[in-house]
């Protein structure tokens, strides 16, 4: 997971003061906005000044200022852009309240969009995060997140349940894990395999990663998994695939699939990283492996439909991350380093989606962060020949029991019908398959199971 963000001093000098003196690092100087026609007048209703800055009591000021700034960028109003960027820079802070944090993490993306520096900034963010990445810190962050929020464990429990049921009574199992969760999903599955009523099966775990910082940790991850499998008494083989730059480069031969293996494929946050034009081809490749089950976990947001409409994309991005930040704020202690790390992780994604735009052919070199909603993924999967597989009552009961471990606010939803942890399943009118994790009645994470 990405746990690094620019500090003010580390950010590109065009963004903050050109001086590296920390006393001036929060002063935004006037910069030139490429290809923007200067407009001499700004409507009185749109003017802001520090003398009339939005007070905390006035409500959610960050979304108002950010929306106005995004609109100015869309309208190419240079004077207004500069004024709002400067004001946001004065008010934003990664250590303040939820409004200050929201302003801080969206400010960089908006500045990159206005100055057409998104790709440079994004690549720098990735490089910095890789440089400061370590197994211990990343694992600590993931485990703490799983402790206070079902954001990740929701998908783990449902996926593991579907996989175990699909591979029941099989003696030679092959799970292909396409994710960057450091294999934190699999210890509980190994425990379940160790306690099966029939003979303990042999498990081959193939882990596919295209993230540079995770690739470097595969040896340590493999050693830990092998040690735990021995402890559980499960015959185990670890097969990491780390020589890929894009998931579309994955070939059947690297997976080492054998004819007598029962295959399950787990995609956790992986599909959104695939280039948009390559997604259907990757889904077809996964189908060609003839898995007993394909499980998919994705965040419920649509950054694809509006990718060529900046304001619509901005609105969806702001909606999703506002809820995400609020969830983190209520789940963690105020001074939690893990919470700060997760908030900083969002910076790269926001810059990628809003800051980079469609600047040049160089965008093809980078992974995508264009999320799609469950309905959109369902359409893709069905078009490629997959059939939706409903989660069993036992799996649903396990997920409901999981949610009871966390603070109020979380619920389970099937399609558009909300259910709580004590009620039977309801269905709505959405055409998507699978189930949703909701936060305060808003779908945030989608998981589904599929069969070819």
Short mmCIF file of C-alpha atoms in Angstrom, two decimals:
data_model
loop_
_atom_site.label_atom_id
_atom_site.label_comp_id
_atom_site.label_asym_id
_atom_site.label_seq_id
_atom_site.Cartn_x
_atom_site.Cartn_y
_atom_site.Cartn_z
CA UNK A 1 0.00 0.00 0.00
CA UNK A 2 1.09 3.49 -0.74
CA UNK A 3 1.80 5.23 2.58
CA UNK A 4 3.79 8.25 1.46
CA UNK A 5 2.81 11.73 0.36
CA UNK A 6 4.76 14.88 -0.36
CA UNK A 7 5.25 17.13 2.58
CA UNK A 8 5.22 20.82 1.73
CA UNK A 9 9.01 20.90 1.46
CA UNK A 10 9.12 17.77 -0.72
CA UNK A 11 6.49 18.94 -3.19
CA UNK A 12 7.52 20.30 -6.59
CA UNK A 13 8.82 23.82 -6.13
CA UNK A 14 6.30 25.12 -8.63
CA UNK A 15 3.56 24.12 -6.19
CA UNK A 16 4.83 25.82 -3.07
CA UNK A 17 7.34 28.61 -2.67
CA UNK A 18 10.51 28.22 -4.69
CA UNK A 19 12.38 28.76 -1.46
CA UNK A 20 13.20 25.62 0.53
CA UNK A 21 13.13 27.66 3.70
CA UNK A 22 10.46 26.00 5.88
CA UNK A 23 9.25 29.42 7.03
CA UNK A 24 7.91 30.07 3.53
CA UNK A 25 6.94 26.60 2.35
CA UNK A 26 3.20 27.25 2.61
CA UNK A 27 3.18 30.44 0.51
CA UNK A 28 1.82 29.84 -2.94
CA UNK A 29 3.39 32.18 -5.47
CA UNK A 30 1.69 33.34 -8.63
CA UNK A 31 2.33 30.85 -11.41
CA UNK A 32 1.38 30.69 -15.04
CA UNK A 33 -1.43 28.40 -16.09
CA UNK A 34 -0.75 26.98 -19.57
CA UNK A 35 -3.38 27.52 -22.23
CA UNK A 36 -5.69 29.50 -19.96
CA UNK A 37 -7.14 32.72 -21.27
CA UNK A 38 -6.99 35.49 -18.67
CA UNK A 39 -10.37 36.79 -17.61
CA UNK A 40 -10.31 40.21 -16.05
CA UNK A 41 -13.53 40.04 -14.09
CA UNK A 42 -14.63 37.72 -11.32
CA UNK A 43 -18.20 37.76 -10.13
CA UNK A 44 -18.73 39.13 -6.65
CA UNK A 45 -20.46 35.92 -5.58
CA UNK A 46 -17.32 33.96 -6.35
CA UNK A 47 -14.82 36.21 -4.55
CA UNK A 48 -13.13 35.09 -1.38
CA UNK A 49 -10.64 36.65 0.93
CA UNK A 50 -8.99 35.63 4.14
CA UNK A 51 -11.04 38.31 5.89
CA UNK A 52 -14.13 36.38 4.86
CA UNK A 53 -12.77 32.83 5.02
CA UNK A 54 -15.39 30.20 5.77
CA UNK A 55 -15.63 29.64 9.53
CA UNK A 56 -15.87 26.13 10.94
CA UNK A 57 -19.37 26.83 12.14
CA UNK A 58 -20.50 27.50 8.59
CA UNK A 59 -20.36 23.79 7.79
CA UNK A 60 -18.42 21.95 5.13
CA UNK A 61 -16.45 24.78 3.57
CA UNK A 62 -13.85 22.57 1.85
CA UNK A 63 -16.25 21.07 -0.67
CA UNK A 64 -17.53 24.55 -1.57
CA UNK A 65 -14.06 25.99 -2.18
CA UNK A 66 -12.87 22.87 -3.99
CA UNK A 67 -15.94 22.86 -6.23
CA UNK A 68 -15.43 26.54 -7.06
CA UNK A 69 -11.77 25.92 -7.84
CA UNK A 70 -12.57 22.92 -10.03
CA UNK A 71 -15.20 24.97 -11.85
CA UNK A 72 -12.69 27.77 -12.43
CA UNK A 73 -10.24 25.26 -13.89
CA UNK A 74 -12.97 23.88 -16.13
CA UNK A 75 -13.84 27.43 -17.23
CA UNK A 76 -10.15 28.37 -17.62
CA UNK A 77 -10.54 31.44 -15.41
CA UNK A 78 -6.92 32.13 -14.49
CA UNK A 79 -7.52 34.91 -11.96
CA UNK A 80 -10.08 32.90 -10.07
CA UNK A 81 -7.96 29.74 -10.24
CA UNK A 82 -4.97 31.47 -8.69
CA UNK A 83 -7.05 33.12 -5.97
CA UNK A 84 -8.80 29.90 -4.94
CA UNK A 85 -5.63 27.80 -5.04
CA UNK A 86 -3.92 30.37 -2.83
CA UNK A 87 -6.81 30.40 -0.40
CA UNK A 88 -7.02 26.61 -0.23
CA UNK A 89 -3.28 26.49 0.42
CA UNK A 90 -3.74 28.85 3.36
CA UNK A 91 -6.56 26.81 4.88
CA UNK A 92 -5.53 23.24 4.11
CA UNK A 93 -3.63 20.94 6.47
CA UNK A 94 -3.06 17.17 6.66
CA UNK A 95 -3.24 17.42 10.46
CA UNK A 96 -6.43 19.47 10.85
CA UNK A 97 -10.12 18.62 10.84
CA UNK A 98 -11.87 16.72 8.06
CA UNK A 99 -12.37 19.86 5.95
CA UNK A 100 -8.73 20.87 6.20
CA UNK A 101 -7.62 17.37 5.23
CA UNK A 102 -10.01 17.18 2.30
CA UNK A 103 -8.77 20.55 1.05
CA UNK A 104 -5.14 19.47 1.49
CA UNK A 105 -5.38 16.24 -0.50
CA UNK A 106 -7.47 17.69 -3.35
CA UNK A 107 -5.43 20.89 -3.57
CA UNK A 108 -2.43 19.14 -5.09
CA UNK A 109 -4.54 17.45 -7.77
CA UNK A 110 -6.26 20.70 -8.72
CA UNK A 111 -2.95 22.53 -8.92
CA UNK A 112 -1.55 19.78 -11.14
CA UNK A 113 -4.58 20.00 -13.38
CA UNK A 114 -4.32 23.78 -13.70
CA UNK A 115 -0.60 23.71 -14.47
CA UNK A 116 -0.56 20.47 -16.50
CA UNK A 117 2.04 18.92 -14.20
CA UNK A 118 -0.01 15.90 -13.13
CA UNK A 119 2.09 13.17 -14.71
CA UNK A 120 5.32 14.54 -13.26
CA UNK A 121 3.77 14.86 -9.83
CA UNK A 122 2.21 11.40 -9.97
CA UNK A 123 5.46 9.72 -10.97
CA UNK A 124 7.27 11.54 -8.18
CA UNK A 125 4.66 10.42 -5.66
CA UNK A 126 5.11 6.82 -6.78
CA UNK A 127 8.90 7.07 -6.57
CA UNK A 128 8.82 8.60 -3.10
CA UNK A 129 6.38 5.98 -1.84
CA UNK A 130 8.55 3.17 -3.17
CA UNK A 131 11.68 4.64 -1.59
CA UNK A 132 10.11 4.81 1.87
CA UNK A 133 8.24 1.50 1.71
CA UNK A 134 8.99 -1.34 4.12
CA UNK A 135 7.30 -4.62 4.88
CA UNK A 136 6.92 -3.96 8.60
CA UNK A 137 5.32 -0.52 8.24
CA UNK A 138 3.02 -1.65 5.43
CA UNK A 139 1.92 -4.76 7.32
CA UNK A 140 1.31 -2.75 10.48
CA UNK A 141 -0.87 -0.31 8.55
CA UNK A 142 -2.91 -3.07 6.89
CA UNK A 143 -3.46 -5.01 10.12
CA UNK A 144 -4.50 -1.89 12.03
CA UNK A 145 -6.93 -0.96 9.25
CA UNK A 146 -8.40 -4.45 9.41
CA UNK A 147 -8.74 -4.12 13.17
CA UNK A 148 -10.78 -0.92 13.16
CA UNK A 149 -12.66 -1.15 9.84
CA UNK A 150 -14.19 -3.92 7.67
CA UNK A 151 -13.04 -2.11 4.51
CA UNK A 152 -10.59 -4.92 3.70
CA UNK A 153 -11.81 -7.81 5.86
CA UNK A 154 -15.28 -7.67 4.28
CA UNK A 155 -13.80 -8.79 0.97
CA UNK A 156 -11.48 -11.31 2.59
CA UNK A 157 -14.24 -13.12 4.46
CA UNK A 158 -16.67 -13.24 1.54
CA UNK A 159 -13.98 -14.26 -0.98
CA UNK A 160 -12.53 -16.96 1.25
CA UNK A 161 -15.98 -18.39 1.87
CA UNK A 162 -16.78 -18.54 -1.85
CA UNK A 163 -13.37 -20.06 -2.65
CA UNK A 164 -13.59 -22.73 0.06
CA UNK A 165 -17.05 -23.77 -1.11
CA UNK A 166 -16.02 -23.88 -4.77
CA UNK A 167 -12.94 -26.02 -3.98
CA UNK A 168 -14.64 -28.29 -1.48
CA UNK A 169 -13.44 -31.95 -1.58
CA UNK A 170 -10.71 -31.08 -4.11
CA UNK A 171 -7.27 -32.39 -3.17
CA UNK A 172 -5.05 -30.20 -5.33
CA UNK A 173 -5.88 -26.51 -5.09
CA UNK A 174 -4.42 -23.57 -6.98
CA UNK A 175 -5.38 -20.05 -5.88
CA UNK A 176 -4.25 -17.21 -8.14
CA UNK A 177 -4.14 -14.06 -6.01
CA UNK A 178 -4.03 -10.78 -7.95
CA UNK A 179 -3.75 -8.16 -5.25
CA UNK A 180 -1.35 -6.09 -3.16
CA UNK A 181 -2.64 -7.05 0.29
CA UNK A 182 0.61 -8.78 1.31
CA UNK A 183 -1.22 -12.13 1.58
CA UNK A 184 -3.05 -11.03 4.74
CA UNK A 185 -6.16 -12.73 3.35
CA UNK A 186 -4.79 -16.27 3.34
CA UNK A 187 -3.92 -17.34 6.91
CA UNK A 188 -7.60 -17.79 7.79
CA UNK A 189 -8.13 -19.83 4.63
CA UNK A 190 -5.17 -22.04 5.54
CA UNK A 191 -6.71 -22.59 8.97
CA UNK A 192 -9.96 -23.67 7.32
CA UNK A 193 -8.15 -26.08 5.02
CA UNK A 194 -6.30 -27.59 7.99
CA UNK A 195 -9.59 -28.42 9.70
CA UNK A 196 -11.42 -29.91 6.71
CA UNK A 197 -13.22 -33.15 7.44
CA UNK A 198 -11.52 -34.96 4.56
CA UNK A 199 -7.79 -35.15 3.82
CA UNK A 200 -5.90 -31.89 3.95
CA UNK A 201 -5.42 -30.69 0.35
CA UNK A 202 -2.26 -29.41 -1.30
CA UNK A 203 -2.38 -25.65 -1.94
CA UNK A 204 -0.43 -23.74 -4.54
CA UNK A 205 -0.68 -19.99 -4.05
CA UNK A 206 0.31 -17.88 -7.04
CA UNK A 207 0.61 -14.21 -6.16
CA UNK A 208 0.64 -11.75 -9.06
CA UNK A 209 1.91 -8.24 -8.38
CA UNK A 210 2.68 -5.38 -10.73
CA UNK A 211 3.58 -2.90 -7.99
CA UNK A 212 7.32 -2.32 -7.68
CA UNK A 213 7.35 -1.84 -3.93
CA UNK A 214 5.37 -5.04 -3.31
CA UNK A 215 7.52 -7.08 -5.68
CA UNK A 216 10.56 -6.47 -3.50
CA UNK A 217 8.78 -8.04 -0.52
CA UNK A 218 7.69 -11.29 -2.17
CA UNK A 219 10.55 -13.36 -0.78
CA UNK A 220 9.74 -12.37 2.79
CA UNK A 221 6.00 -12.82 2.22
CA UNK A 222 6.61 -16.28 0.76
CA UNK A 223 8.77 -17.35 3.68
CA UNK A 224 6.12 -16.26 6.17
CA UNK A 225 3.35 -18.03 4.28
CA UNK A 226 5.38 -21.24 4.03
CA UNK A 227 6.13 -21.14 7.76
CA UNK A 228 2.47 -20.66 8.62
CA UNK A 229 1.38 -23.45 6.26
CA UNK A 230 3.81 -25.84 7.97
CA UNK A 231 2.39 -24.81 11.32
CA UNK A 232 -1.14 -25.59 10.04
CA UNK A 233 -0.01 -28.85 8.46
CA UNK A 234 -1.10 -27.82 4.95
CA UNK A 235 1.11 -28.91 2.01
CA UNK A 236 1.97 -25.60 0.40
CA UNK A 237 3.71 -24.12 -2.63
CA UNK A 238 4.32 -20.41 -3.13
CA UNK A 239 4.60 -19.10 -6.70
CA UNK A 240 5.22 -15.34 -6.94
CA UNK A 241 5.02 -13.55 -10.29
CA UNK A 242 6.89 -10.26 -10.09
CA UNK A 243 8.20 -9.67 -13.61
CA UNK A 244 5.15 -7.80 -14.90
CA UNK A 245 4.73 -4.09 -15.46
CA UNK A 246 1.05 -4.39 -16.37
CA UNK A 247 -1.50 -7.05 -15.54
CA UNK A 248 -2.24 -7.34 -19.25
CA UNK A 249 1.27 -8.81 -19.64
CA UNK A 250 0.28 -11.88 -17.61
CA UNK A 251 0.56 -15.12 -19.60
CA UNK A 252 -0.82 -18.55 -18.82
CA UNK A 253 2.62 -20.16 -18.78
CA UNK A 254 3.80 -18.05 -15.83
CA UNK A 255 0.90 -19.29 -13.71
CA UNK A 256 2.17 -22.91 -13.86
CA UNK A 257 -1.35 -24.30 -14.03
CA UNK A 258 -1.53 -28.12 -14.02
CA UNK A 259 -4.37 -30.18 -15.45
CA UNK A 260 -5.38 -31.81 -12.17
CA UNK A 261 -5.58 -28.54 -10.21
CA UNK A 262 -8.83 -26.94 -9.11
CA UNK A 263 -8.32 -23.23 -9.75
CA UNK A 264 -9.73 -20.20 -7.96
CA UNK A 265 -8.85 -16.62 -8.93
CA UNK A 266 -8.99 -13.76 -6.44
CA UNK A 267 -8.85 -10.15 -7.71
CA UNK A 268 -8.76 -7.65 -4.87
CA UNK A 269 -8.48 -4.06 -6.11
CA UNK A 270 -6.69 -5.31 -9.21
CA UNK A 271 -9.09 -4.66 -12.07
CA UNK A 272 -9.08 -0.89 -11.65
CA UNK A 273 -5.31 -0.81 -12.23
CA UNK A 274 -5.71 -2.23 -15.75
CA UNK A 275 -5.74 0.14 -18.70
CA UNK A 276 -9.33 0.80 -19.70
CA UNK A 277 -8.91 -0.53 -23.23
CA UNK A 278 -7.30 -3.75 -21.92
CA UNK A 279 -9.83 -4.70 -19.25
CA UNK A 280 -12.03 -6.93 -21.38
CA UNK A 281 -9.00 -8.80 -22.73
CA UNK A 282 -7.71 -9.49 -19.21
CA UNK A 283 -11.14 -10.76 -18.13
CA UNK A 284 -11.18 -13.08 -21.16
CA UNK A 285 -7.72 -14.37 -20.25
CA UNK A 286 -8.90 -15.13 -16.71
CA UNK A 287 -11.89 -17.03 -18.12
CA UNK A 288 -9.59 -19.12 -20.30
CA UNK A 289 -8.03 -20.55 -17.11
CA UNK A 290 -11.41 -22.20 -16.36
CA UNK A 291 -11.49 -21.33 -12.66
CA UNK A 292 -14.02 -22.93 -10.34
CA UNK A 293 -14.66 -19.44 -9.04
CA UNK A 294 -13.48 -15.87 -9.67
CA UNK A 295 -13.86 -13.45 -6.76
CA UNK A 296 -13.63 -9.70 -7.29
CA UNK A 297 -13.35 -6.89 -4.75
CA UNK A 298 -13.50 -3.28 -5.95
CA UNK A 299 -14.32 0.09 -4.43
CA UNK A 300 -17.74 1.40 -5.44
CA UNK A 301 -16.98 4.53 -7.44
CA UNK A 302 -17.24 5.51 -11.10
CA UNK A 303 -14.20 7.41 -12.33
CA UNK A 304 -14.59 6.00 -15.84
CA UNK A 305 -17.88 7.26 -17.30
CA UNK A 306 -16.88 10.87 -16.69
CA UNK A 307 -13.18 10.58 -17.54
CA UNK A 308 -13.56 13.12 -20.35
CA UNK A 309 -15.81 15.44 -18.31
CA UNK A 310 -13.67 17.04 -15.65
CA UNK A 311 -16.41 18.45 -13.42
CA UNK A 312 -18.44 15.23 -13.37
CA UNK A 313 -15.33 13.25 -12.56
CA UNK A 314 -14.37 15.76 -9.88
CA UNK A 315 -17.82 15.52 -8.27
CA UNK A 316 -17.66 11.72 -8.09
CA UNK A 317 -14.10 11.77 -6.78
CA UNK A 318 -14.98 14.32 -4.11
CA UNK A 319 -18.08 12.35 -3.11
CA UNK A 320 -16.18 9.10 -2.68
CA UNK A 321 -13.16 10.45 -0.83
CA UNK A 322 -15.22 12.69 1.44
CA UNK A 323 -16.96 9.57 2.74
CA UNK A 324 -13.69 7.66 2.89
CA UNK A 325 -11.98 10.35 4.98
CA UNK A 326 -15.00 10.56 7.29
CA UNK A 327 -14.87 6.79 7.75
CA UNK A 328 -11.18 6.92 8.67
CA UNK A 329 -11.82 9.80 11.07
CA UNK A 330 -14.46 7.82 12.95
CA UNK A 331 -12.59 4.50 12.87
CA UNK A 332 -9.14 5.56 14.11
CA UNK A 333 -7.88 7.58 17.02
CA UNK A 334 -7.16 11.19 16.13
CA UNK A 335 -3.39 10.80 16.45
CA UNK A 336 -3.13 7.48 14.62
CA UNK A 337 -0.14 7.24 12.29
CA UNK A 338 -1.94 4.50 10.37
CA UNK A 339 -4.86 6.84 9.70
CA UNK A 340 -2.47 9.50 8.43
CA UNK A 341 -0.83 6.91 6.19
CA UNK A 342 -4.14 5.84 4.68
CA UNK A 343 -5.16 9.46 4.12
CA UNK A 344 -1.86 10.12 2.38
CA UNK A 345 -2.35 7.06 0.21
CA UNK A 346 -5.35 8.76 -1.35
CA UNK A 347 -3.19 11.61 -2.66
CA UNK A 348 -1.64 9.51 -5.40
CA UNK A 349 -5.04 8.21 -6.54
CA UNK A 350 -6.61 11.67 -6.56
CA UNK A 351 -3.70 13.14 -8.54
CA UNK A 352 -3.87 10.24 -10.98
CA UNK A 353 -7.60 10.66 -11.61
CA UNK A 354 -7.98 14.47 -11.47
CA UNK A 355 -4.51 15.88 -11.94
CA UNK A 356 -3.26 13.95 -14.92
CA UNK A 357 -6.25 14.25 -17.21
CA UNK A 358 -5.45 13.00 -20.71
CA UNK A 359 -2.25 14.95 -21.07
CA UNK A 360 -0.17 12.84 -23.42
CA UNK A 361 0.82 9.42 -24.63
CA UNK A 362 2.93 9.07 -21.47
CA UNK A 363 -0.28 8.27 -19.61
CA UNK A 364 -0.19 4.83 -21.17
CA UNK A 365 2.92 4.03 -19.14
CA UNK A 366 1.06 4.37 -15.84
CA UNK A 367 -1.39 2.13 -14.06
CA UNK A 368 -4.98 3.23 -14.12
CA UNK A 369 -6.97 4.34 -11.09
CA UNK A 370 -10.25 4.52 -13.02
CA UNK A 371 -12.65 2.74 -10.71
CA UNK A 372 -15.90 1.31 -12.01
CA UNK A 373 -19.03 0.48 -10.05
CA UNK A 374 -20.31 -3.04 -9.49
CA UNK A 375 -22.91 -2.68 -12.23
CA UNK A 376 -20.22 -1.72 -14.76
CA UNK A 377 -17.93 -4.59 -13.78
CA UNK A 378 -20.91 -6.99 -13.91
CA UNK A 379 -21.63 -5.95 -17.49
CA UNK A 380 -18.00 -6.52 -18.48
CA UNK A 381 -17.89 -9.97 -16.87
CA UNK A 382 -21.19 -11.09 -18.36
CA UNK A 383 -20.13 -9.90 -21.81
CA UNK A 384 -17.01 -12.09 -21.54
CA UNK A 385 -19.02 -15.19 -20.60
CA UNK A 386 -18.93 -15.22 -16.79
CA UNK A 387 -22.03 -16.12 -14.78
CA UNK A 388 -22.77 -14.60 -11.40
CA UNK A 389 -22.52 -16.99 -8.44
CA UNK A 390 -24.56 -16.06 -5.38
CA UNK A 391 -22.94 -16.18 -1.98
CA UNK A 392 -24.31 -18.97 0.16
CA UNK A 393 -26.23 -18.40 3.38
CA UNK A 394 -23.19 -19.58 5.35
CA UNK A 395 -20.95 -17.00 3.70
CA UNK A 396 -23.52 -14.26 4.25
CA UNK A 397 -23.79 -15.23 7.92
CA UNK A 398 -19.99 -15.00 8.25
CA UNK A 399 -20.00 -11.52 6.73
CA UNK A 400 -22.81 -10.35 9.02
CA UNK A 401 -20.95 -11.72 12.04
CA UNK A 402 -17.84 -9.84 10.90
CA UNK A 403 -19.64 -6.50 10.74
CA UNK A 404 -20.83 -6.88 14.33
CA UNK A 405 -17.20 -6.61 15.45
CA UNK A 406 -16.93 -3.02 14.26
CA UNK A 407 -18.38 0.32 15.27
CA UNK A 408 -21.93 1.21 14.14
CA UNK A 409 -22.33 2.62 10.64
CA UNK A 410 -21.44 -0.46 8.61
CA UNK A 411 -24.02 -2.64 6.88
CA UNK A 412 -24.37 -5.24 4.17
CA UNK A 413 -26.34 -4.56 1.01
CA UNK A 414 -27.36 -6.85 -1.81
CA UNK A 415 -27.86 -4.87 -5.00
CA UNK A 416 -29.83 -1.75 -4.00
CA UNK A 417 -31.63 -3.20 -0.98
CA UNK A 418 -29.97 -2.41 2.33
CA UNK A 419 -29.78 -4.98 5.09
CA UNK A 420 -28.33 -4.78 8.54
CA UNK A 421 -26.52 -7.46 10.45
CA UNK A 422 -29.68 -8.79 12.07
CA UNK A 423 -32.09 -8.93 9.14
CA UNK A 424 -32.59 -11.26 6.21
CA UNK A 425 -31.28 -10.37 2.80
CA UNK A 426 -33.19 -7.93 0.63
CA UNK A 427 -32.85 -7.30 -3.06
CA UNK A 428 -33.09 -4.08 -4.99
CA UNK A 429 -33.43 -3.18 -8.64
CA UNK A 430 -29.77 -2.78 -9.60
CA UNK A 431 -28.47 -4.99 -12.41
CA UNK A 432 -25.18 -5.64 -10.63
CA UNK A 433 -24.33 -8.94 -8.97
CA UNK A 434 -22.64 -9.50 -5.64
CA UNK A 435 -22.91 -7.67 -2.34
CA UNK A 436 -21.89 -4.27 -1.05
CA UNK A 437 -20.29 -2.96 2.11
CA UNK A 438 -22.06 0.28 3.02
CA UNK A 439 -20.93 3.10 5.27
CA UNK A 440 -23.83 5.13 6.63
CA UNK A 441 -26.10 3.58 3.99
CA UNK A 442 -23.80 4.48 1.08
CA UNK A 443 -22.23 1.58 -0.91
CA UNK A 444 -18.44 1.81 -0.65
CA UNK A 445 -17.00 -1.66 -1.47
CA UNK A 446 -18.37 -4.24 -3.90
CA UNK A 447 -17.61 -7.96 -3.93
CA UNK A 448 -18.87 -10.66 -6.24
CA UNK A 449 -18.23 -14.27 -7.20
CA UNK A 450 -18.32 -15.59 -10.76
CA UNK A 451 -18.10 -18.87 -12.64
CA UNK A 452 -17.10 -19.29 -16.30
#
